[in-house]
PDB file of C-alpha atoms in Angstrom:
ATOM      1  CA  MET A   2      75.663 104.918 139.820  1.00 38.00           C
ATOM      2  CA  PRO A   3      72.253 106.696 139.001  1.00 40.00           C
ATOM      3  CA  CYS A   4      72.998 106.510 135.032  1.00 49.00           C
ATOM      4  CA  PHE A   5      74.100 102.571 135.010  1.00 54.00           C
ATOM      5  CA  GLN A   6      72.914  99.732 136.728  1.00 51.00           C
ATOM      6  CA  SER A   7      74.839  96.294 137.460  1.00 62.00           C
ATOM      7  CA  GLU A   8      71.403  94.775 136.347  1.00 89.00           C
ATOM      8  CA  TYR A   9      71.793  92.929 133.008  1.00 95.00           C
ATOM      9  CA  LYS A  10      69.309  90.923 130.699  1.00 95.00           C
ATOM     10  CA  PHE A  11      71.323  88.963 128.140  1.00 97.00           C
ATOM     11  CA  PHE A  12      69.921  88.248 124.359  1.00 97.00           C
ATOM     12  CA  GLU A  13      72.076  85.615 122.599  1.00 96.00           C
ATOM     13  CA  TYR A  14      72.201  84.785 118.637  1.00 94.00           C
ATOM     14  CA  ASP A  15      73.867  82.181 116.811  1.00 91.00           C
ATOM     15  CA  GLU A  16      73.484  84.913 113.756  1.00 91.00           C
ATOM     16  CA  ILE A  17      72.195  88.109 113.357  1.00 92.00           C
ATOM     17  CA  ASP A  18      72.340  91.340 111.002  1.00 92.00           C
ATOM     18  CA  SER A  19      73.650  93.589 113.527  1.00 92.00           C
ATOM     19  CA  THR A  20      73.117  93.594 117.519  1.00 95.00           C
ATOM     20  CA  ASN A  21      73.203  97.306 117.279  1.00 95.00           C
ATOM     21  CA  LEU A  22      70.348  97.397 115.091  1.00 95.00           C
ATOM     22  CA  GLU A  23      68.488  94.470 117.425  1.00 97.00           C
ATOM     23  CA  ALA A  24      69.216  96.553 120.312  1.00 97.00           C
ATOM     24  CA  LYS A  25      67.228  99.709 118.404  1.00 96.00           C
ATOM     25  CA  ARG A  26      64.423  97.333 117.605  1.00 96.00           C
ATOM     26  CA  TYR A  27      64.299  96.401 121.296  1.00 96.00           C
ATOM     27  CA  ALA A  28      64.398 100.067 122.491  1.00 94.00           C
ATOM     28  CA  ALA A  29      61.352 100.689 119.936  1.00 92.00           C
ATOM     29  CA  SER A  30      59.218  98.259 121.149  1.00 92.00           C
ATOM     30  CA  ASN A  31      59.710  98.829 124.538  1.00 86.00           C
ATOM     31  CA  SER A  32      59.240 102.284 125.696  1.00 77.00           C
ATOM     32  CA  GLU A  33      58.970 101.648 129.338  1.00 79.00           C
ATOM     33  CA  PRO A  34      61.871 102.636 131.530  1.00 79.00           C
ATOM     34  CA  LEU A  35      64.715 100.114 131.449  1.00 83.00           C
ATOM     35  CA  GLN A  36      65.005  97.860 134.620  1.00 85.00           C
ATOM     36  CA  GLU A  37      67.630  95.944 133.838  1.00 91.00           C
ATOM     37  CA  ILE A  38      70.318  96.839 131.108  1.00 94.00           C
ATOM     38  CA  PRO A  39      69.524  94.736 127.664  1.00 96.00           C
ATOM     39  CA  VAL A  40      72.881  93.100 126.302  1.00 97.00           C
ATOM     40  CA  PHE A  41      72.911  92.017 122.798  1.00 98.00           C
ATOM     41  CA  ILE A  42      75.545  89.291 121.917  1.00 96.00           C
ATOM     42  CA  ALA A  43      75.657  87.449 118.712  1.00 93.00           C
ATOM     43  CA  LYS A  44      78.077  84.652 117.442  1.00 89.00           C
ATOM     44  CA  SER A  45      78.537  85.962 114.014  1.00 86.00           C
ATOM     45  CA  GLN A  46      76.712  89.348 111.834  1.00 86.00           C
ATOM     46  CA  THR A  47      75.481  89.461 108.584  1.00 86.00           C
ATOM     47  CA  GLY A  48      75.162  93.285 108.405  1.00 71.00           C
ATOM     48  CA  GLY A  49      78.123  94.205 111.148  1.00 63.00           C
ATOM     49  CA  ARG A  50      78.487  98.207 110.909  1.00 58.00           C
ATOM     50  CA  GLY A  51      81.469 100.513 112.020  1.00 54.00           C
ATOM     51  CA  ARG A  52      81.458 104.536 111.651  1.00 52.00           C
ATOM     52  CA  LEU A  53      80.471 106.205 108.585  1.00 47.00           C
ATOM     53  CA  GLY A  54      78.472 103.242 107.168  1.00 49.00           C
ATOM     54  CA  ARG A  55      81.234 100.945 107.105  1.00 54.00           C
ATOM     55  CA  SER A  56      81.079  97.403 107.081  1.00 51.00           C
ATOM     56  CA  PHE A  57      82.477  95.318 110.443  1.00 56.00           C
ATOM     57  CA  PHE A  58      83.958  91.806 109.516  1.00 58.00           C
ATOM     58  CA  SER A  59      81.877  89.416 111.986  1.00 53.00           C
ATOM     59  CA  PRO A  60      82.148  85.905 110.936  1.00 61.00           C
ATOM     60  CA  GLU A  61      81.748  82.936 113.726  1.00 66.00           C
ATOM     61  CA  GLU A  62      83.828  81.669 116.239  1.00 74.00           C
ATOM     62  CA  THR A  63      86.015  84.670 115.665  1.00 84.00           C
ATOM     63  CA  GLY A  64      85.279  87.658 117.570  1.00 88.00           C
ATOM     64  CA  LEU A  65      82.722  88.860 120.439  1.00 92.00           C
ATOM     65  CA  TYR A  66      80.088  91.228 119.014  1.00 93.00           C
ATOM     66  CA  MET A  67      77.970  92.813 121.714  1.00 96.00           C
ATOM     67  CA  SER A  68      75.743  95.936 121.861  1.00 97.00           C
ATOM     68  CA  ILE A  69      74.573  97.474 125.180  1.00 97.00           C
ATOM     69  CA  LEU A  70      71.391  99.817 125.288  1.00 96.00           C
ATOM     70  CA  LEU A  71      72.487 102.171 127.896  1.00 94.00           C
ATOM     71  CA  PRO A  72      69.454 104.914 129.701  1.00 90.00           C
ATOM     72  CA  ILE A  73      70.876 107.888 129.760  1.00 85.00           C
ATOM     73  CA  ASN A  74      70.319 111.292 131.949  1.00 74.00           C
ATOM     74  CA  GLU A  75      72.284 114.000 130.109  1.00 64.00           C
ATOM     75  CA  ASN A  76      72.057 115.527 133.640  1.00 63.00           C
ATOM     76  CA  LEU A  77      74.592 113.243 135.002  1.00 71.00           C
ATOM     77  CA  ILE A  78      76.400 111.913 131.413  1.00 79.00           C
ATOM     78  CA  GLU A  79      77.756 113.576 128.566  1.00 85.00           C
ATOM     79  CA  THR A  80      77.285 111.364 125.497  1.00 89.00           C
ATOM     80  CA  ASP A  81      80.235 112.472 124.030  1.00 91.00           C
ATOM     81  CA  LEU A  82      82.171 110.781 126.914  1.00 94.00           C
ATOM     82  CA  ILE A  83      80.407 107.476 126.251  1.00 95.00           C
ATOM     83  CA  THR A  84      82.732 105.911 123.147  1.00 95.00           C
ATOM     84  CA  PRO A  85      85.617 107.148 125.369  1.00 96.00           C
ATOM     85  CA  ALA A  86      84.707 105.290 128.016  1.00 97.00           C
ATOM     86  CA  ALA A  87      84.132 102.208 126.079  1.00 98.00           C
ATOM     87  CA  GLY A  88      87.624 102.563 124.623  1.00 98.00           C
ATOM     88  CA  VAL A  89      89.074 102.662 128.122  1.00 98.00           C
ATOM     89  CA  ALA A  90      87.127  99.836 129.762  1.00 98.00           C
ATOM     90  CA  VAL A  91      88.104  97.626 126.555  1.00 98.00           C
ATOM     91  CA  CYS A  92      91.914  98.627 127.164  1.00 98.00           C
ATOM     92  CA  ARG A  93      91.724  97.682 130.902  1.00 98.00           C
ATOM     93  CA  THR A  94      90.181  94.184 129.949  1.00 98.00           C
ATOM     94  CA  ILE A  95      92.420  93.414 127.328  1.00 98.00           C
ATOM     95  CA  GLU A  96      95.420  94.089 129.782  1.00 97.00           C
ATOM     96  CA  GLU A  97      93.866  92.201 132.834  1.00 97.00           C
ATOM     97  CA  LEU A  98      93.032  89.280 130.373  1.00 96.00           C
ATOM     98  CA  SER A  99      96.260  88.991 128.171  1.00 94.00           C
ATOM     99  CA  LYS A 100      99.693  90.374 127.719  1.00 85.00           C
ATOM    100  CA  GLN A 101      98.953  92.549 125.065  1.00 93.00           C
ATOM    101  CA  LYS A 102      99.331  96.472 125.234  1.00 95.00           C
ATOM    102  CA  PRO A 103      96.388  98.110 123.536  1.00 97.00           C
ATOM    103  CA  LYS A 104      96.310 101.626 122.359  1.00 98.00           C
ATOM    104  CA  ILE A 105      93.010 103.855 121.625  1.00 98.00           C
ATOM    105  CA  LYS A 106      93.074 105.669 117.815  1.00 96.00           C
ATOM    106  CA  TRP A 107      90.575 108.869 117.867  1.00 95.00           C
ATOM    107  CA  VAL A 108      87.772 108.250 118.764  1.00 88.00           C
ATOM    108  CA  ASN A 109      86.676 104.428 118.428  1.00 90.00           C
ATOM    109  CA  ASP A 110      89.212 101.946 117.543  1.00 95.00           C
ATOM    110  CA  VAL A 111      91.370  99.918 120.312  1.00 97.00           C
ATOM    111  CA  TYR A 112      94.656  99.130 118.467  1.00 97.00           C
ATOM    112  CA  ILE A 113      97.535  96.380 119.223  1.00 96.00           C
ATOM    113  CA  ASN A 114     100.628  96.526 117.676  1.00 93.00           C
ATOM    114  CA  LYS A 115      99.212  99.145 115.669  1.00 90.00           C
ATOM    115  CA  LYS A 116      96.618  96.891 113.704  1.00 92.00           C
ATOM    116  CA  LYS A 117      92.905  97.240 114.548  1.00 92.00           C
ATOM    117  CA  VAL A 118      91.248  94.463 117.254  1.00 94.00           C
ATOM    118  CA  CYS A 119      88.472  96.320 118.085  1.00 95.00           C
ATOM    119  CA  GLY A 120      85.728  98.813 116.934  1.00 93.00           C
ATOM    120  CA  ILE A 121      83.211 100.863 119.103  1.00 95.00           C
ATOM    121  CA  LEU A 122      80.270 102.111 117.670  1.00 94.00           C
ATOM    122  CA  ALA A 123      77.916 104.493 119.924  1.00 94.00           C
ATOM    123  CA  GLU A 124      74.299 105.476 118.615  1.00 94.00           C
ATOM    124  CA  GLY A 125      71.720 108.039 120.673  1.00 93.00           C
ATOM    125  CA  ILE A 126      68.311 107.036 120.764  1.00 92.00           C
ATOM    126  CA  ILE A 127      65.739 109.998 120.764  1.00 88.00           C
ATOM    127  CA  ASP A 128      62.922 110.432 122.515  1.00 83.00           C
ATOM    128  CA  SER A 129      60.357 112.016 120.376  1.00 78.00           C
ATOM    129  CA  THR A 130      58.231 113.450 123.275  1.00 77.00           C
ATOM    130  CA  LEU A 131      61.100 114.864 125.141  1.00 74.00           C
ATOM    131  CA  GLY A 132      63.445 115.747 122.149  1.00 78.00           C
ATOM    132  CA  LYS A 133      66.642 114.346 123.414  1.00 84.00           C
ATOM    133  CA  ILE A 134      68.701 111.223 123.566  1.00 87.00           C
ATOM    134  CA  SER A 135      67.333 109.227 126.213  1.00 88.00           C
ATOM    135  CA  LYS A 136      68.867 105.618 125.563  1.00 92.00           C
ATOM    136  CA  VAL A 137      72.360 104.878 123.573  1.00 95.00           C
ATOM    137  CA  VAL A 138      73.180 101.750 121.844  1.00 96.00           C
ATOM    138  CA  LEU A 139      77.182 100.844 122.548  1.00 97.00           C
ATOM    139  CA  GLY A 140      77.984  98.417 119.965  1.00 96.00           C
ATOM    140  CA  ILE A 141      81.465  96.552 120.805  1.00 96.00           C
ATOM    141  CA  GLY A 142      83.170  94.581 118.267  1.00 94.00           C
ATOM    142  CA  ILE A 143      86.436  92.641 119.137  1.00 94.00           C
ATOM    143  CA  ASN A 144      88.506  90.224 117.121  1.00 93.00           C
ATOM    144  CA  LEU A 145      89.339  87.646 119.950  1.00 94.00           C
ATOM    145  CA  PHE A 146      90.582  84.558 117.862  1.00 90.00           C
ATOM    146  CA  GLU A 147      92.192  84.849 114.603  1.00 85.00           C
ATOM    147  CA  PRO A 148      89.673  83.241 111.912  1.00 79.00           C
ATOM    148  CA  LYS A 149      90.780  79.887 110.527  1.00 73.00           C
ATOM    149  CA  ALA A 150      91.071  80.799 107.240  1.00 66.00           C
ATOM    150  CA  GLY A 151      93.162  84.099 108.341  1.00 72.00           C
ATOM    151  CA  PHE A 152      91.735  87.620 107.639  1.00 76.00           C
ATOM    152  CA  PRO A 153      90.373  88.725 104.321  1.00 72.00           C
ATOM    153  CA  GLU A 154      93.149  89.941 102.078  1.00 74.00           C
ATOM    154  CA  GLU A 155      91.759  93.631 102.216  1.00 76.00           C
ATOM    155  CA  ILE A 156      92.266  93.714 105.980  1.00 73.00           C
ATOM    156  CA  SER A 157      95.031  91.502 106.154  1.00 72.00           C
ATOM    157  CA  ASN A 158      97.476  94.327 107.052  1.00 85.00           C
ATOM    158  CA  ILE A 159      95.378  96.149 109.054  1.00 84.00           C
ATOM    159  CA  ALA A 160      93.297  93.874 111.719  1.00 88.00           C
ATOM    160  CA  THR A 161      94.737  91.481 114.250  1.00 90.00           C
ATOM    161  CA  SER A 162      93.014  89.699 116.640  1.00 91.00           C
ATOM    162  CA  LEU A 163      93.482  89.293 120.651  1.00 93.00           C
ATOM    163  CA  PHE A 164      94.316  85.414 121.572  1.00 92.00           C
ATOM    164  CA  GLY A 165      94.903  84.754 117.886  1.00 82.00           C
ATOM    165  CA  LYS A 166      94.562  80.407 116.957  1.00 80.00           C
ATOM    166  CA  ASN A 167      93.796  77.212 118.154  1.00 75.00           C
ATOM    167  CA  VAL A 168      92.533  78.775 121.836  1.00 80.00           C
ATOM    168  CA  GLU A 169      91.426  76.251 124.228  1.00 85.00           C
ATOM    169  CA  ASN A 170      87.563  76.867 125.209  1.00 89.00           C
ATOM    170  CA  PRO A 171      86.894  79.641 123.358  1.00 87.00           C
ATOM    171  CA  GLU A 172      83.371  79.883 124.465  1.00 90.00           C
ATOM    172  CA  SER A 173      84.706  80.283 127.950  1.00 93.00           C
ATOM    173  CA  VAL A 174      87.306  82.737 127.269  1.00 93.00           C
ATOM    174  CA  LYS A 175      84.404  84.759 125.327  1.00 93.00           C
ATOM    175  CA  TYR A 176      82.386  85.004 128.202  1.00 94.00           C
ATOM    176  CA  GLN A 177      84.811  85.770 130.752  1.00 96.00           C
ATOM    177  CA  PHE A 178      85.683  88.836 128.187  1.00 97.00           C
ATOM    178  CA  VAL A 179      82.211  89.778 128.325  1.00 97.00           C
ATOM    179  CA  GLY A 180      82.108  89.482 132.394  1.00 97.00           C
ATOM    180  CA  LYS A 181      85.174  91.781 132.875  1.00 97.00           C
ATOM    181  CA  LEU A 182      84.463  94.209 130.148  1.00 98.00           C
ATOM    182  CA  LEU A 183      80.725  95.062 131.785  1.00 97.00           C
ATOM    183  CA  GLU A 184      82.778  95.222 135.068  1.00 96.00           C
ATOM    184  CA  ASN A 185      85.123  97.696 133.812  1.00 97.00           C
ATOM    185  CA  LEU A 186      82.777  99.458 131.508  1.00 96.00           C
ATOM    186  CA  GLU A 187      80.660 100.309 134.696  1.00 95.00           C
ATOM    187  CA  LYS A 188      84.050 101.879 136.247  1.00 96.00           C
ATOM    188  CA  THR A 189      84.925 103.769 133.253  1.00 96.00           C
ATOM    189  CA  LEU A 190      81.046 105.222 132.659  1.00 95.00           C
ATOM    190  CA  GLU A 191      81.415 106.552 136.425  1.00 93.00           C
ATOM    191  CA  ALA A 192      84.906 108.279 135.693  1.00 94.00           C
ATOM    192  CA  ALA A 193      82.849 109.797 132.881  1.00 93.00           C
ATOM    193  CA  GLN A 194      80.409 111.011 135.055  1.00 90.00           C
ATOM    194  CA  GLU A 195      82.727 112.831 137.221  1.00 90.00           C
ATOM    195  CA  LYS A 196      84.288 113.818 134.215  1.00 90.00           C
ATOM    196  CA  THR A 197      87.659 111.996 135.194  1.00 95.00           C
ATOM    197  CA  VAL A 198      87.911 109.608 132.004  1.00 96.00           C
ATOM    198  CA  MET A 199      89.799 111.607 129.165  1.00 96.00           C
ATOM    199  CA  LYS A 200      92.699 111.588 131.567  1.00 96.00           C
ATOM    200  CA  GLU A 201      93.331 107.874 131.078  1.00 97.00           C
ATOM    201  CA  TYR A 202      91.910 107.996 127.417  1.00 97.00           C
ATOM    202  CA  LYS A 203      94.601 110.446 126.595  1.00 97.00           C
ATOM    203  CA  GLU A 204      97.337 108.380 128.129  1.00 97.00           C
ATOM    204  CA  ARG A 205      95.975 105.329 126.163  1.00 98.00           C
ATOM    205  CA  SER A 206      96.179 107.237 122.698  1.00 97.00           C
ATOM    206  CA  LEU A 207      97.414 106.020 119.774  1.00 97.00           C
ATOM    207  CA  VAL A 208      97.899 109.459 117.709  1.00 97.00           C
ATOM    208  CA  LEU A 209      98.106 112.016 120.618  1.00 97.00           C
ATOM    209  CA  GLY A 210     101.528 113.878 119.693  1.00 96.00           C
ATOM    210  CA  GLU A 211     101.955 112.189 115.901  1.00 96.00           C
ATOM    211  CA  THR A 212     100.951 113.442 112.643  1.00 96.00           C
ATOM    212  CA  VAL A 213      98.144 111.842 111.031  1.00 96.00           C
ATOM    213  CA  THR A 214      95.641 111.984 108.049  1.00 95.00           C
ATOM    214  CA  VAL A 215      91.971 113.891 109.204  1.00 93.00           C
ATOM    215  CA  ILE A 216      89.544 112.753 107.154  1.00 88.00           C
ATOM    216  CA  ASP A 217      86.007 114.525 107.188  1.00 78.00           C
ATOM    217  CA  ALA A 218      83.038 114.642 105.531  1.00 72.00           C
ATOM    218  CA  LYS A 219      84.775 117.618 103.086  1.00 76.00           C
ATOM    219  CA  ASN A 220      88.252 116.616 102.533  1.00 82.00           C
ATOM    220  CA  GLN A 221      91.591 114.838 103.826  1.00 89.00           C
ATOM    221  CA  PHE A 222      94.445 116.603 105.300  1.00 92.00           C
ATOM    222  CA  SER A 223      97.478 116.355 106.898  1.00 95.00           C
ATOM    223  CA  ALA A 224      97.895 117.427 110.585  1.00 96.00           C
ATOM    224  CA  PHE A 225      99.709 117.449 113.838  1.00 97.00           C
ATOM    225  CA  VAL A 226      97.822 116.093 116.998  1.00 97.00           C
ATOM    226  CA  LYS A 227      98.423 118.531 119.670  1.00 97.00           C
ATOM    227  CA  ASP A 228      95.771 117.547 122.212  1.00 97.00           C
ATOM    228  CA  ILE A 229      92.479 115.707 123.019  1.00 97.00           C
ATOM    229  CA  THR A 230      89.902 117.953 124.765  1.00 96.00           C
ATOM    230  CA  LYS A 231      87.905 117.194 128.008  1.00 94.00           C
ATOM    231  CA  LYS A 232      85.031 116.073 125.491  1.00 93.00           C
ATOM    232  CA  GLY A 233      87.086 113.747 123.481  1.00 94.00           C
ATOM    233  CA  HIS A 234      87.574 116.561 120.464  1.00 95.00           C
ATOM    234  CA  LEU A 235      90.723 116.239 118.763  1.00 95.00           C
ATOM    235  CA  VAL A 236      93.131 119.473 118.753  1.00 97.00           C
ATOM    236  CA  VAL A 237      94.954 119.259 115.613  1.00 97.00           C
ATOM    237  CA  GLU A 238      97.862 122.026 113.908  1.00 97.00           C
ATOM    238  CA  TYR A 239      98.246 121.957 110.122  1.00 95.00           C
ATOM    239  CA  THR A 240      99.718 124.553 107.509  1.00 94.00           C
ATOM    240  CA  LYS A 241      97.101 126.402 105.342  1.00 89.00           C
ATOM    241  CA  ASP A 242      98.641 128.724 102.508  1.00 89.00           C
ATOM    242  CA  GLY A 243     101.998 128.766 104.249  1.00 91.00           C
ATOM    243  CA  ARG A 244     100.585 129.638 107.852  1.00 95.00           C
ATOM    244  CA  LEU A 245     100.223 127.209 110.962  1.00 95.00           C
ATOM    245  CA  GLU A 246      96.740 127.122 112.428  1.00 94.00           C
ATOM    246  CA  SER A 247      94.817 125.022 114.633  1.00 95.00           C
ATOM    247  CA  LYS A 248      91.638 123.485 114.296  1.00 93.00           C
ATOM    248  CA  GLU A 249      89.189 121.164 116.769  1.00 95.00           C
ATOM    249  CA  ILE A 250      87.609 118.388 115.296  1.00 93.00           C
ATOM    250  CA  LEU A 251      84.351 116.879 116.819  1.00 91.00           C
ATOM    251  CA  SER A 252      83.538 114.036 114.590  1.00 85.00           C
ATOM    252  CA  GLY A 253      85.071 112.456 111.459  1.00 85.00           C
ATOM    253  CA  GLU A 254      88.234 109.950 111.626  1.00 87.00           C
ATOM    254  CA  VAL A 255      91.885 110.048 111.741  1.00 92.00           C
ATOM    255  CA  SER A 256      94.607 107.604 109.967  1.00 90.00           C
ATOM    256  CA  LEU A 257      98.046 106.770 110.746  1.00 85.00           C
ATOM    257  CA  ARG A 258      99.298 106.310 107.260  1.00 70.00           C
ATOM    258  CA  ILE A 259      99.818 109.541 105.749  1.00 49.00           C
TER     259      ILE A 259
END
């Protein structure tokens, strides 16, 4: 597959501010074309980040905090499809290694039983010479195990873990998940290159056919999710001034809590 290689170079940390930030630092200090795919894995993060600048709960011995630095040829793969491809890869991996049935909440979260188990954050790196994206940092944070003291009160009703507490050989479980996830990610990025990944993404959607609250930079409103486009955009219907209107949403987020 021309836009993705299966040879990896792993960097592991007991603690780091953010694996996404470390991947960006690596990209800034290594301008040559990538011969191997760098993968950054941390046991804990002090500054884990989600979308819209939110923090991501990243305690030690609980989750998988991983970032992958992907070289991008925009002629082969649309960067908009990288996050959906990663969501599908996470879902496949969860199903293969557990009995759980995950769903994807547009655009970048994976849920189990309507609670968040995984967040995905893809960030483009622009080549100043070419004036376009040359690499993408793909960050994936997964709650593999429940914290010994439980999740913090502010997220206890919306967060869950894949394997719960008291798991034997958690390090082995984590690295088994890493291997399977990278294997699935190669397949889903290939599907993104071939423009077929959105079919599975839609089948796994938590919001398609549901009424949600759409949240963007300016406001929020209630809407019915009618479709998800081939580029991963959300198509919603909502009532405005007594009339039914349709809108395609390129970015932002949605909440199922009306």
